[in-house]
mmCIF file of C-alpha atoms in Angstrom:
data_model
loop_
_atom_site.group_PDB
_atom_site.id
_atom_site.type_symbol
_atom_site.label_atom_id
_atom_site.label_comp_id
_atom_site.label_asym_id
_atom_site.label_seq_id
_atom_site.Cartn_x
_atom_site.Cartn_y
_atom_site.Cartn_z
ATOM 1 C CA UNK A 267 -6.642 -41.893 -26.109
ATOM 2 C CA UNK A 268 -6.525 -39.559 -22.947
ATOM 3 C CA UNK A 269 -3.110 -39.174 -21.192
ATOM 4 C CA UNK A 270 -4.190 -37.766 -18.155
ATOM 5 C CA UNK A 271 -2.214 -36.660 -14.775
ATOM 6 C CA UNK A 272 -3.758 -37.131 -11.196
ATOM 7 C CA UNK A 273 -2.263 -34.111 -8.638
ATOM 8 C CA UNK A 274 -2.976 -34.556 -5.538
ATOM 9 C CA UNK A 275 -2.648 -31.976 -2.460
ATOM 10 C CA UNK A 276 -2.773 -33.944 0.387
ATOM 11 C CA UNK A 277 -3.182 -31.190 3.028
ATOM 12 C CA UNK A 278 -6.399 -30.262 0.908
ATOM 13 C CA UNK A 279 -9.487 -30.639 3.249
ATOM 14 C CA UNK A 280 -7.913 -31.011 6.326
ATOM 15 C CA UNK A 281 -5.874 -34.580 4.833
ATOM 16 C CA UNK A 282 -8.856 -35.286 3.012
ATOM 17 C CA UNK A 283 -7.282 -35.321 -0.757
ATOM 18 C CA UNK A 284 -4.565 -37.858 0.870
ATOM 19 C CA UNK A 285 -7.210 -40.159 2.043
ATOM 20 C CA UNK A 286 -9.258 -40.587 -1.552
ATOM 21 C CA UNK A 287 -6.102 -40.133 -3.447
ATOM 22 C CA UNK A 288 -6.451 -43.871 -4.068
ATOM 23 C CA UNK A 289 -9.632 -44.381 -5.010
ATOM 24 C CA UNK A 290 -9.845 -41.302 -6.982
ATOM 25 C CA UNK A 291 -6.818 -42.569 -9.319
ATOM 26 C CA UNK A 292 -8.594 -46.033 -9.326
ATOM 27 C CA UNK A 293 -11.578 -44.470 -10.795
ATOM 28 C CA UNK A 294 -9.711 -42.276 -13.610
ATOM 29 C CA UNK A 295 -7.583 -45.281 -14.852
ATOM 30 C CA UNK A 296 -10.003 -46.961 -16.373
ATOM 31 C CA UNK A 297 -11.218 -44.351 -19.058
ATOM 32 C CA UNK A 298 -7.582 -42.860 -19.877
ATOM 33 C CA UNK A 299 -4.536 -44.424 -21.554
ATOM 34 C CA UNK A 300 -2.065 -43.235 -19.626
ATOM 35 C CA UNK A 301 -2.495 -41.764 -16.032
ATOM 36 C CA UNK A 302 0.836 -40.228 -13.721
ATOM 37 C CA UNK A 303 -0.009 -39.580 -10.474
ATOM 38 C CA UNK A 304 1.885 -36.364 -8.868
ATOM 39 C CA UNK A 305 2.164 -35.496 -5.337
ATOM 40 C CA UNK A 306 2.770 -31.803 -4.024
ATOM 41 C CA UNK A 307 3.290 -30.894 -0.185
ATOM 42 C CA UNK A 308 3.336 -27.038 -1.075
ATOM 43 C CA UNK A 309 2.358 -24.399 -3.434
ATOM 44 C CA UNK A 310 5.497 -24.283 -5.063
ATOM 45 C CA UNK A 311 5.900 -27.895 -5.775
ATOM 46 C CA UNK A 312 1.997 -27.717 -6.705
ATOM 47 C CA UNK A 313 2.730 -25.335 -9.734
ATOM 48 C CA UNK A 314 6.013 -27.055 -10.911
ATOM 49 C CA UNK A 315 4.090 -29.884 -11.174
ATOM 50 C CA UNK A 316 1.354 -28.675 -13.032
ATOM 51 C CA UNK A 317 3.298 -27.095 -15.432
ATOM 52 C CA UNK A 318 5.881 -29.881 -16.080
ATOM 53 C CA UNK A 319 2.394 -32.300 -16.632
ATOM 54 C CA UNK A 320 1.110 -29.760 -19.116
ATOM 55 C CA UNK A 321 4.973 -29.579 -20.788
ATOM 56 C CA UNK A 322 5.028 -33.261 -21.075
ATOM 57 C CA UNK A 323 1.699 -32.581 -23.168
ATOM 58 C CA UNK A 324 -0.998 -34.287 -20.990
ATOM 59 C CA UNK A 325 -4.496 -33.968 -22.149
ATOM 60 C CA UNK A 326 -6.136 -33.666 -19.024
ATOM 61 C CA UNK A 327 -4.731 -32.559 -15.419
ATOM 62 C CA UNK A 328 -6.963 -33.811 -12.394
ATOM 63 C CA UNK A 329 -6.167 -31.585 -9.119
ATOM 64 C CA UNK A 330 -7.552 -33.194 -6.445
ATOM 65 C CA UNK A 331 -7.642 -30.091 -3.584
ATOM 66 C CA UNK A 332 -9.394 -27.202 -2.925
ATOM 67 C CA UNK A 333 -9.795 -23.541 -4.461
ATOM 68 C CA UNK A 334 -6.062 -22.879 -3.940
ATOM 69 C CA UNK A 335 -4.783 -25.989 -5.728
ATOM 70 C CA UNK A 336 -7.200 -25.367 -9.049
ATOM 71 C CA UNK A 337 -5.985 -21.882 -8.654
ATOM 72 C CA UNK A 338 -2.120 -23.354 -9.498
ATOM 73 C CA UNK A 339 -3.726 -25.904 -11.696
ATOM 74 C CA UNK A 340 -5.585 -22.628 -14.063
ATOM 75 C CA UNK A 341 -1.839 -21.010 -14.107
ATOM 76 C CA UNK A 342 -0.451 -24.184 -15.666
ATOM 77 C CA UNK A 343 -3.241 -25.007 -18.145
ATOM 78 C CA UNK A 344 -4.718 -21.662 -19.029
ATOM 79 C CA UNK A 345 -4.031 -21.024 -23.054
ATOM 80 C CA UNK A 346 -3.024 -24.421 -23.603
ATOM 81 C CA UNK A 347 -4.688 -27.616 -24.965
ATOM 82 C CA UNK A 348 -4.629 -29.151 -21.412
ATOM 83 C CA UNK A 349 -7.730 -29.453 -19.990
ATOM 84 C CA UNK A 350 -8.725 -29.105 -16.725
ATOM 85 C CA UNK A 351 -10.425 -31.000 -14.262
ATOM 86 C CA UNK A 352 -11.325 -30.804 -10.156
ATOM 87 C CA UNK A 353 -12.045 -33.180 -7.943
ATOM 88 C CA UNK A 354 -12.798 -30.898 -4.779
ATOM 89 C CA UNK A 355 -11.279 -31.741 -1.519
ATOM 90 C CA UNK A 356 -11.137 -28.479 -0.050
ATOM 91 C CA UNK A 357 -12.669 -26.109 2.095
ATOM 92 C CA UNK A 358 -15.205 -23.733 0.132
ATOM 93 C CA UNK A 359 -15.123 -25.650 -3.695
ATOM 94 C CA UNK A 360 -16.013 -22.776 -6.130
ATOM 95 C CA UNK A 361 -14.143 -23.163 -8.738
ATOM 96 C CA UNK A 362 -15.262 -27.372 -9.032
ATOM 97 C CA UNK A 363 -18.972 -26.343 -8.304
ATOM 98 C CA UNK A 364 -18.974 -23.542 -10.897
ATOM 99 C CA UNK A 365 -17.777 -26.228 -13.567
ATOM 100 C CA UNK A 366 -19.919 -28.516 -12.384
ATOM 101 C CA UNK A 367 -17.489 -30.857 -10.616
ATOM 102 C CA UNK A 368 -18.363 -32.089 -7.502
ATOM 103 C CA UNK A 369 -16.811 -35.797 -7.353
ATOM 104 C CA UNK A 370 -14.297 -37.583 -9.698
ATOM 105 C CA UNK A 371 -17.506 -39.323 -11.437
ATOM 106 C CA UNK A 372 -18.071 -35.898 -13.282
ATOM 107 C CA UNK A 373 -14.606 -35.616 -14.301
ATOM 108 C CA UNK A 374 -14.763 -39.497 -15.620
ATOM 109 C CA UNK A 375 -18.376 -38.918 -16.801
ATOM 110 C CA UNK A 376 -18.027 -34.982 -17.735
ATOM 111 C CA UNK A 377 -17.737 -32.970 -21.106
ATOM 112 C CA UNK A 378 -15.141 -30.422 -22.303
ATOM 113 C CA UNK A 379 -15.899 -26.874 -22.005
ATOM 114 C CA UNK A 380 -14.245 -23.682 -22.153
ATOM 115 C CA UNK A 381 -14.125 -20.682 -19.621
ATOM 116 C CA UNK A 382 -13.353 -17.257 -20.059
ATOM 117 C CA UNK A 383 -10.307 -16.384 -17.206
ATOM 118 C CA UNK A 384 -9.356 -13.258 -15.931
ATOM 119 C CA UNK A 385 -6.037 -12.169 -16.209
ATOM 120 C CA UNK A 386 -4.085 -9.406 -13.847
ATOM 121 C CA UNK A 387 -1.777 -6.846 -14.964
ATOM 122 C CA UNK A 388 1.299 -9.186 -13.099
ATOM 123 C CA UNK A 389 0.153 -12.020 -15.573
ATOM 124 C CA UNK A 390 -1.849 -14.080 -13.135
ATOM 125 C CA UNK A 391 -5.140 -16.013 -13.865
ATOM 126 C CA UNK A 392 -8.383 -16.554 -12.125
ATOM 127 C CA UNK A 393 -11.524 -18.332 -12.828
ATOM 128 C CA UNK A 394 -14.140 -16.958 -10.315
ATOM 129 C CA UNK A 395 -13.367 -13.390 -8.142
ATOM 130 C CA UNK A 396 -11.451 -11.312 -7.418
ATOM 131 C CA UNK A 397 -12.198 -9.259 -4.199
ATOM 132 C CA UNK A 398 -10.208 -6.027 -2.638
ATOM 133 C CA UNK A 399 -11.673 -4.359 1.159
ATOM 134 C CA UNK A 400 -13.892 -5.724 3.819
ATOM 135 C CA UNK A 401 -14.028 -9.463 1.496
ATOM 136 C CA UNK A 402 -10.736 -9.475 1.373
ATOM 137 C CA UNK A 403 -9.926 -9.208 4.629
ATOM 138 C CA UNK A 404 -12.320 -11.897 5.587
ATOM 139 C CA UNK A 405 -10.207 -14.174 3.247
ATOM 140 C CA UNK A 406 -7.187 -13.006 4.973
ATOM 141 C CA UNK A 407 -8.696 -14.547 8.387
ATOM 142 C CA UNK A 408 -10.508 -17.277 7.375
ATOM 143 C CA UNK A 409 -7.031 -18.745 5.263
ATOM 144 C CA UNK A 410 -5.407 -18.951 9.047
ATOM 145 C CA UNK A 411 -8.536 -20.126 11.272
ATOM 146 C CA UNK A 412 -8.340 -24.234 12.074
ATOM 147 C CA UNK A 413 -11.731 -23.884 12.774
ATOM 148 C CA UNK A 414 -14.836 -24.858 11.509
ATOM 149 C CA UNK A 415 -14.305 -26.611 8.311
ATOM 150 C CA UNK A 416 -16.019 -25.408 5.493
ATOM 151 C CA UNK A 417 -18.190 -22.523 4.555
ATOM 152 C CA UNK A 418 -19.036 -21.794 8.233
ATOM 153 C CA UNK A 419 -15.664 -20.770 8.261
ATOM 154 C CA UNK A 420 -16.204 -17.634 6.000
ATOM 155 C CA UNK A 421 -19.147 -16.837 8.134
ATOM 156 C CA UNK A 422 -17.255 -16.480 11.278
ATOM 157 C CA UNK A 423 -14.440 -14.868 9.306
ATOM 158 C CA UNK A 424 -17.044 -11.856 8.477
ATOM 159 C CA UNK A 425 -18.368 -11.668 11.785
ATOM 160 C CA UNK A 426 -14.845 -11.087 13.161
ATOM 161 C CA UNK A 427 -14.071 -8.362 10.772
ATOM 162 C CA UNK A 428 -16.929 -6.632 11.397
ATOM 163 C CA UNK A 429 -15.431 -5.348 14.239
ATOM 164 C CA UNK A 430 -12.429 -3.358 12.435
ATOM 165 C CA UNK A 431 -14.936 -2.334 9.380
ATOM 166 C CA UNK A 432 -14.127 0.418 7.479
ATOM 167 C CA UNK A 433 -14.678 1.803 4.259
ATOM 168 C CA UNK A 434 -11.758 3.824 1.838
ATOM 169 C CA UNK A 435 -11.373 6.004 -1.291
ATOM 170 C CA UNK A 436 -11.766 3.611 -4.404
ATOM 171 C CA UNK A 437 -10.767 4.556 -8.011
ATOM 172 C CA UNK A 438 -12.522 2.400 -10.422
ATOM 173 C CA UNK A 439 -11.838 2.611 -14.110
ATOM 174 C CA UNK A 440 -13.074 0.436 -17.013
ATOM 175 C CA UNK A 441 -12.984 0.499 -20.709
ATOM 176 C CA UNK A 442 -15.651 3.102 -20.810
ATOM 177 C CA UNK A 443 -16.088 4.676 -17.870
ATOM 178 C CA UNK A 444 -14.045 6.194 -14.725
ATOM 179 C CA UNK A 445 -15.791 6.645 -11.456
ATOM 180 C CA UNK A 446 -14.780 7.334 -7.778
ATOM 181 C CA UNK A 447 -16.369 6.845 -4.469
ATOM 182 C CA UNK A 448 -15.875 5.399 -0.818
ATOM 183 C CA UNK A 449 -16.270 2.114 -1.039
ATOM 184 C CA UNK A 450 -16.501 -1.096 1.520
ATOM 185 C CA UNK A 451 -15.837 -3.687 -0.605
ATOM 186 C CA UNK A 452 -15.299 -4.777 -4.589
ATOM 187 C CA UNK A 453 -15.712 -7.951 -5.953
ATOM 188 C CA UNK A 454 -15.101 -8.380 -9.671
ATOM 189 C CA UNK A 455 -16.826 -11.564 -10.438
ATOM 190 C CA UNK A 456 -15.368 -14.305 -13.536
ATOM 191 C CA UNK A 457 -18.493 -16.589 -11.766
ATOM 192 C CA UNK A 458 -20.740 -15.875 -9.466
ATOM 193 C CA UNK A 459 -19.648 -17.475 -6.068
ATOM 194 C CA UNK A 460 -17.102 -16.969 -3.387
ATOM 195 C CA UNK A 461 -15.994 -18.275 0.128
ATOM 196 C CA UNK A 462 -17.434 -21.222 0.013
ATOM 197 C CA UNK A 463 -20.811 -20.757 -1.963
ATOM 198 C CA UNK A 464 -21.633 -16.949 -1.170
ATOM 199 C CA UNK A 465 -23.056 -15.679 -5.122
ATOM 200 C CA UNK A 466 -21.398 -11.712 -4.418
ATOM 201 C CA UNK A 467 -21.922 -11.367 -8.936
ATOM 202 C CA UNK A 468 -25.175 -13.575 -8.791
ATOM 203 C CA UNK A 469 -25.495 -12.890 -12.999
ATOM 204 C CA UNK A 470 -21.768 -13.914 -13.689
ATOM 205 C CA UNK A 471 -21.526 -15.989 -16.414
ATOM 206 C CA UNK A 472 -17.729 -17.442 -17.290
ATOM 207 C CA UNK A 473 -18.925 -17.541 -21.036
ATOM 208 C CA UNK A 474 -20.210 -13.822 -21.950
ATOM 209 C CA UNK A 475 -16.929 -11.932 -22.326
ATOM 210 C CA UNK A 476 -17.418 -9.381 -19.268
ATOM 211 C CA UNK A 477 -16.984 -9.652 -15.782
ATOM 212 C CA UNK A 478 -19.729 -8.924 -13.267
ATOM 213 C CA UNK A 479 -18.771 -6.384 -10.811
ATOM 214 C CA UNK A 480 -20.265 -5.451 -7.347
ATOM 215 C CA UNK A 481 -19.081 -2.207 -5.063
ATOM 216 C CA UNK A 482 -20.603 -2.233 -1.792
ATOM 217 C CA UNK A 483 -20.641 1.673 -1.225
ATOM 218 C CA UNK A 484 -19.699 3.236 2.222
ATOM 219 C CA UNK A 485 -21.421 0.826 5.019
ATOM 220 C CA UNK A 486 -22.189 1.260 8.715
ATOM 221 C CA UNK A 487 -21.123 -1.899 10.683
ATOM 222 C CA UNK A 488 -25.455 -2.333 11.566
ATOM 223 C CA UNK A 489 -26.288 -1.537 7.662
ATOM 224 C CA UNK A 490 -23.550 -4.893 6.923
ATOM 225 C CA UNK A 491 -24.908 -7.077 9.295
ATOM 226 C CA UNK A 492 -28.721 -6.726 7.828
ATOM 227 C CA UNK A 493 -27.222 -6.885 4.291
ATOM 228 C CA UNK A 494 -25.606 -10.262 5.110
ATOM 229 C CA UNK A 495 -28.417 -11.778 4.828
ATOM 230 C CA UNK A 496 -29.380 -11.424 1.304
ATOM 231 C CA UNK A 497 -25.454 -12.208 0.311
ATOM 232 C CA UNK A 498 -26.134 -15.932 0.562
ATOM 233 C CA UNK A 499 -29.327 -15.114 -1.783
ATOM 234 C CA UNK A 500 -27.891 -13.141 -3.709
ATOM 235 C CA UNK A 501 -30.301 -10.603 -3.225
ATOM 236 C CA UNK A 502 -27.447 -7.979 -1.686
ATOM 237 C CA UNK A 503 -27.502 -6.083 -5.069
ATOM 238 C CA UNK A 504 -31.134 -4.788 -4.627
ATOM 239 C CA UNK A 505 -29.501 -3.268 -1.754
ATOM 240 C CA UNK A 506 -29.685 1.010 -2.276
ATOM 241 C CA UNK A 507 -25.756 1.115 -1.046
ATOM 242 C CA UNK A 508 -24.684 -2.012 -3.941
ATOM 243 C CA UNK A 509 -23.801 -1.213 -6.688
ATOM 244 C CA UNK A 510 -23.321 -3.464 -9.813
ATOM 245 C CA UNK A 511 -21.791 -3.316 -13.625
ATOM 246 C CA UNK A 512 -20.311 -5.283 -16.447
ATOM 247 C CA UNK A 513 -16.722 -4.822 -18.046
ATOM 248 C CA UNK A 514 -14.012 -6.213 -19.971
ATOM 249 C CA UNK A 515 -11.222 -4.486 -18.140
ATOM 250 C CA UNK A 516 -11.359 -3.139 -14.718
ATOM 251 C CA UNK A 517 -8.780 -0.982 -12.564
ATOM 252 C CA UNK A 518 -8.839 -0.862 -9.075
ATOM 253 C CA UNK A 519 -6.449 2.019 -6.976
ATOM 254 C CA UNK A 520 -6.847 3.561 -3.939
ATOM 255 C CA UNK A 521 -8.387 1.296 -1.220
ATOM 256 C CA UNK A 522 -5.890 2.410 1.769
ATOM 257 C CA UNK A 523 -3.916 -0.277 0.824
ATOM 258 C CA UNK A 524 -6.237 -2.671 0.209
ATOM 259 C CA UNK A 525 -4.828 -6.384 -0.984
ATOM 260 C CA UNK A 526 -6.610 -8.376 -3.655
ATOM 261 C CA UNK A 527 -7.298 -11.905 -3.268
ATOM 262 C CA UNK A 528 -8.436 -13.933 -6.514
ATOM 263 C CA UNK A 529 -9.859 -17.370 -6.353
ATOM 264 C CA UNK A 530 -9.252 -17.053 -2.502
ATOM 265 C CA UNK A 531 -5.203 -16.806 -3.159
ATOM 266 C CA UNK A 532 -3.484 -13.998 -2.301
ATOM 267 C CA UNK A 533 -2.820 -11.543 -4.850
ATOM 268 C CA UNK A 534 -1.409 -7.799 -4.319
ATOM 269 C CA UNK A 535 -2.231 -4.923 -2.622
ATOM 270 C CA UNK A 536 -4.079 -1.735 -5.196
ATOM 271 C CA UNK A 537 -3.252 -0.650 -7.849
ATOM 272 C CA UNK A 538 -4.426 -3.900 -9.920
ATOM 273 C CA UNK A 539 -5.778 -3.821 -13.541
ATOM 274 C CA UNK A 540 -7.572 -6.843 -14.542
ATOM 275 C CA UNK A 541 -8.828 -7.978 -18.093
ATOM 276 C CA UNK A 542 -11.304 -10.708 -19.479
ATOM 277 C CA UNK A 543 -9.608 -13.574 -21.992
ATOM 278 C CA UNK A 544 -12.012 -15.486 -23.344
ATOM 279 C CA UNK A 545 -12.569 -19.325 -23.731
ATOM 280 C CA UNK A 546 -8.470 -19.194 -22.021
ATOM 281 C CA UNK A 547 -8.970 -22.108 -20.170
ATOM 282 C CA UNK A 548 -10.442 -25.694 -21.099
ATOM 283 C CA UNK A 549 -12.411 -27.647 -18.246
ATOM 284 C CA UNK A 550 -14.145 -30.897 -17.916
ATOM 285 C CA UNK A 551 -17.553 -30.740 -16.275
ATOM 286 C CA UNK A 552 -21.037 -31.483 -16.166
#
C-alpha cells in the first residue's frame, strides 16, 4: 500500500507540468492506494506543500517540474522515509536524469534507491552541484532569459558571460587539505551533470561518500572558449588549467563575492561550507 502525493508546478517547462498534470496523475493512480494531488504557483507554496505531504506521512512525493521544484521537493523529503520521485517538466532535468527518471513510467515502473545529499552550512540540501564564479553567473542569466528552451539556453548563457569573464582569489579547504589560488570557476559535484546535461564532475557518483570537485584555474576568455568544447564530453578535466579532487567537506571563501547556486537555485554568496550525508535522501528510479 503506497500513499503517494502528485505536486505539480505548473509554470514548470514553460506550462508544460500544467498540461500533463492529468495524465501524469492518471498514470500514478493505478499502482498507489491513496494519491493527493497538490498544486503550487510559487516556491514558497512549493515547499509548504512538500513538507505538509511528507508530515501527513506519504510514502512517495511525485514533483512534476523542473530542477528547481525537485530542489524544494529534496528539502522536504531528505532524512525522512518519504521517497522521492521526478517526473521532469523543466528546462535542463538533472536531478530526474541522474536518478534515472525521465517520464512518470519510471516512477510507476522504478525501484527505491538512496542518494547521498549535500548539505550547506545554512542547513540546505542538494542532490547534484553546487557551483560558485564564471558557472554561476551563467545560472544567474540563463534563470531570467525567455529564450531558447532547454539546454541551448545554458549555452547562450556562457557565451554572454564570456564577455565580463574574470577570475578571483579562492580559498578552498577540505577535511585534509587547505589550498589557495585564482580561480575561474568551482563546481563541487553530488552527480556529475549541470545546466541542462553539461558532466562539469564527469566521475561523480551520488553513492561513494565524497563529492567530486573541479576548479577551473585562472582562464583567458580564448583559453574558455576552446575548453568549452570538451565540457559537454567531459573531457575539460584533462585540461592543464582544471583541476579535480574528492572530499567529504569542502569550504569555499574568497571569490570577490562570488554567489553559490546548488541544483541551479540560488544559494549565497562565499563563505559556504558544504558536507556529504550519505544515503539522506530516498528516490525512485530506474
Amino acid at each position: 500500500m503506497t500513499r503517494a502525493a502528485l505536486l505539480v508546478c505548473p509554470a514548470s517547462g514553460k506550462g508544460r507540468a500544467a498540461r500533463i498534470a492529468g495524465s501524469t496523475a492518471a498514470a500514478l493512480r493505478p499502482h498507489v492506494s491513496e494519491l493527493r494531488q497538490l498544486v503550487a504557483h510559487d516556491a514558497g507554496g512549493t515547499l509548504a506543500l512538500a513538507r505538509q505531504a511528507v508530515a501527513d506521512g506519504v510514502d512517495l512525493l511525485v514533483v512534476l517540474g523542473g530542477d528547481g521544484a525537485a530542489h524544494l521537493g529534496i528539502q522536504a523529503c531528505a532524512g525522512t522515509s518519504t521517497a522521492l520521485g521526478i517526473v521532469p517538466a523543466g528546462t535542463g532535468n538533472d536531478l530526474a536524469n541522474a536518478i534515472g527518471s525521465r517520464s512518470v513510467e519510471d516512477v510507476v515502473h522504478g525501484t527505491k534507491k538512496t542518494l547521498d545529499l549535500g548539505r550547506l552550512s545554512t542547513g540546505q540540501w542538494f542532490a547534484t552541484v553546487l557551483c560558485a564564479g564564471f558557472d554561476s553567473a551563467v545560472n544567474e542569466r540563463a534563470n531570467v532569459m525567455r529564450w531558447p528552451a532547454g539546454p541551448r539556453r545554458y549555452d547562450l548563457a556562457v557565451l554572454a558571460e564570456l564577455t565580463s569573464l574574470r577570475s578571483a582569489p579562492l580559498l578552498v579547504t577540505t577535511e585534509s587539505e587547505t589550498f589557495s589560488l585564482d580561480a575561474t570557476l568551482v563546481a563541487v559535484g553530488n552527480t556529475p551533470n549541470y545546466g541542462g546535461g553539461i558532466p562539469v564532475c564527469p566521475d561523480a557518483d551520488a553513492a561513494d561518500g565524497l563529492f567530486d570537485v573541479t576548479v577551473v584555474e585562472r582562464a583567458s576568455r580564448s583559453m574558455l572558449v576552446r575548453m568549452l568544447p570538451t565540457l559537454r564530453t567531459g573531457r575539460h578535466t584533462d585540461h592543464p588549467a582544471v583541476r579535480t579532487f574528492r572530499a567529504r567537506e569542502v569550504s569555499l571563501a574568497g571569490g570577490n563575492g562570488w554567489v553559490a547556486y546548488a541544483d541551479g537555485e540560488r544559494q549565497e554568496a562565499l563563505p559556504i561550507s558544504v558536507r556529504t550525508v550519505p544515503d539522506a535522501l530516498t528516490v525512485v528510479g530506474r
